[in-house]
Coordinates of C-alpha atoms in Angstrom, one line a residue:
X1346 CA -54.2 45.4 -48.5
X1347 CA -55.8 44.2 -45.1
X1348 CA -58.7 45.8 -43.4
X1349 CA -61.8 47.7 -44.7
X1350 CA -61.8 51.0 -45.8
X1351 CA -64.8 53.1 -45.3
X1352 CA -65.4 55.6 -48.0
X1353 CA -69.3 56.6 -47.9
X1354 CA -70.3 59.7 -47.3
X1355 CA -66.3 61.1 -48.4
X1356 CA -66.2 64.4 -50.2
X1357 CA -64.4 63.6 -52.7
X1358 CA -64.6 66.9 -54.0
X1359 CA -63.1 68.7 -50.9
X1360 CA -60.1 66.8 -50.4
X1361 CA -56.8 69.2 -50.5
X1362 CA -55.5 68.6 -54.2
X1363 CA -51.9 68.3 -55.1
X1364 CA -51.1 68.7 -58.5
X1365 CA -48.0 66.7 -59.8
X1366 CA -48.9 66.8 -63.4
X1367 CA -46.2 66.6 -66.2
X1368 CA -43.8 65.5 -63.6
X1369 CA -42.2 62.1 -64.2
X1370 CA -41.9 59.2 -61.8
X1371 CA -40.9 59.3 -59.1
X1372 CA -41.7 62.8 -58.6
X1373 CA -45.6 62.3 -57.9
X1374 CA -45.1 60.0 -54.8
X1375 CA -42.7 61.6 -53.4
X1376 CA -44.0 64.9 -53.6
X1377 CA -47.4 62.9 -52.1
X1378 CA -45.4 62.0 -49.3
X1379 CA -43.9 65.1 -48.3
X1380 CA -47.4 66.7 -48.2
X1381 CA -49.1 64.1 -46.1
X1382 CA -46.2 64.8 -43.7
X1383 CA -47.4 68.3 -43.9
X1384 CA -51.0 68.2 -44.0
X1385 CA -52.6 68.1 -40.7
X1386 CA -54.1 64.6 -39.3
X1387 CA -57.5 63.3 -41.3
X1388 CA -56.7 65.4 -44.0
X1389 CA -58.3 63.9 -47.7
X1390 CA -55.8 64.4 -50.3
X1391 CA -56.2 64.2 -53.9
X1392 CA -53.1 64.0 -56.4
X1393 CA -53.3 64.6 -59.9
X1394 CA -50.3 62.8 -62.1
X1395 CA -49.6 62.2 -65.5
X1396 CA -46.7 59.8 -65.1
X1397 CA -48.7 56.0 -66.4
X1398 CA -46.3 54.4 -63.9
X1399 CA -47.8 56.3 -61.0
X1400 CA -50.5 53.6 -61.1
X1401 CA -48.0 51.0 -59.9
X1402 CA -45.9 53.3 -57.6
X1403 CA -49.0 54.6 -55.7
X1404 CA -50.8 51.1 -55.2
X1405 CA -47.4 49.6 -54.2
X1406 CA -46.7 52.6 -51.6
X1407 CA -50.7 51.8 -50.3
X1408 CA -49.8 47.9 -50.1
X1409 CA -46.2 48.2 -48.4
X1410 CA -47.1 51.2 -46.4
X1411 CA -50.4 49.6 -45.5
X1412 CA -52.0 53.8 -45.6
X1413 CA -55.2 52.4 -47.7
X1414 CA -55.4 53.9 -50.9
X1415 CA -59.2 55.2 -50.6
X1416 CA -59.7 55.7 -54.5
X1417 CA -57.6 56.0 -57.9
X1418 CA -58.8 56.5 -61.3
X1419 CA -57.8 57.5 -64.8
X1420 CA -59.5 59.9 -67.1
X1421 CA -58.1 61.4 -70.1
X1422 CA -54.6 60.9 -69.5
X1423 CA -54.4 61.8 -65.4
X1424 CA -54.5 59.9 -62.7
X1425 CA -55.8 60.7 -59.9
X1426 CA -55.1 59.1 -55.9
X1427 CA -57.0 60.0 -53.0
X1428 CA -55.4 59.1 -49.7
X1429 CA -56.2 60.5 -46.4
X1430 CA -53.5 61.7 -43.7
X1431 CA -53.5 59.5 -40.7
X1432 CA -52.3 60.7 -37.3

């Protein structure tokens, strides 16, 4: 990924979540997509997947996309992505 991303001061906390748990790939990034198409601009969005090969799919969509992936993490079995809607 090129560039810096700049997440102090982020609620994480208030992004808009989208829950794509139990859904297999490559339902969780595409259903990510179609809501940052529908989110308005600068919008933080959080999805929640269960799918272990959601870890590749969503870093490879932030790397070819170039749409920085601001955080990802695993906890108990779900993933979850924070990206924010660009303009």
């Amino acid at each position: 990924m090129t560039g810096t991303v700049q997440t102090q001061n982020v609620d994480w906390d208030a992004a808009y979540t989208l829950d794509t748990r139990g859904q297999a790939c490559p339902q969780p990034l595409l259903a990510m997509r179609r809501a940052l198409g529908e989110l308005p601009a600068g919008t933080l969005l959080r999805v929640l997947a269960t799918d272990p090969g959601s870890w590749r799919d969503f870093h490879s969509y932030a790397e070819l996309s170039r749409r920085p992936l601001l955080r990802a993490e695993q906890r108990g079995g779900v993933f979850s992505y924070w990206i924010r809607r660009d303009n």
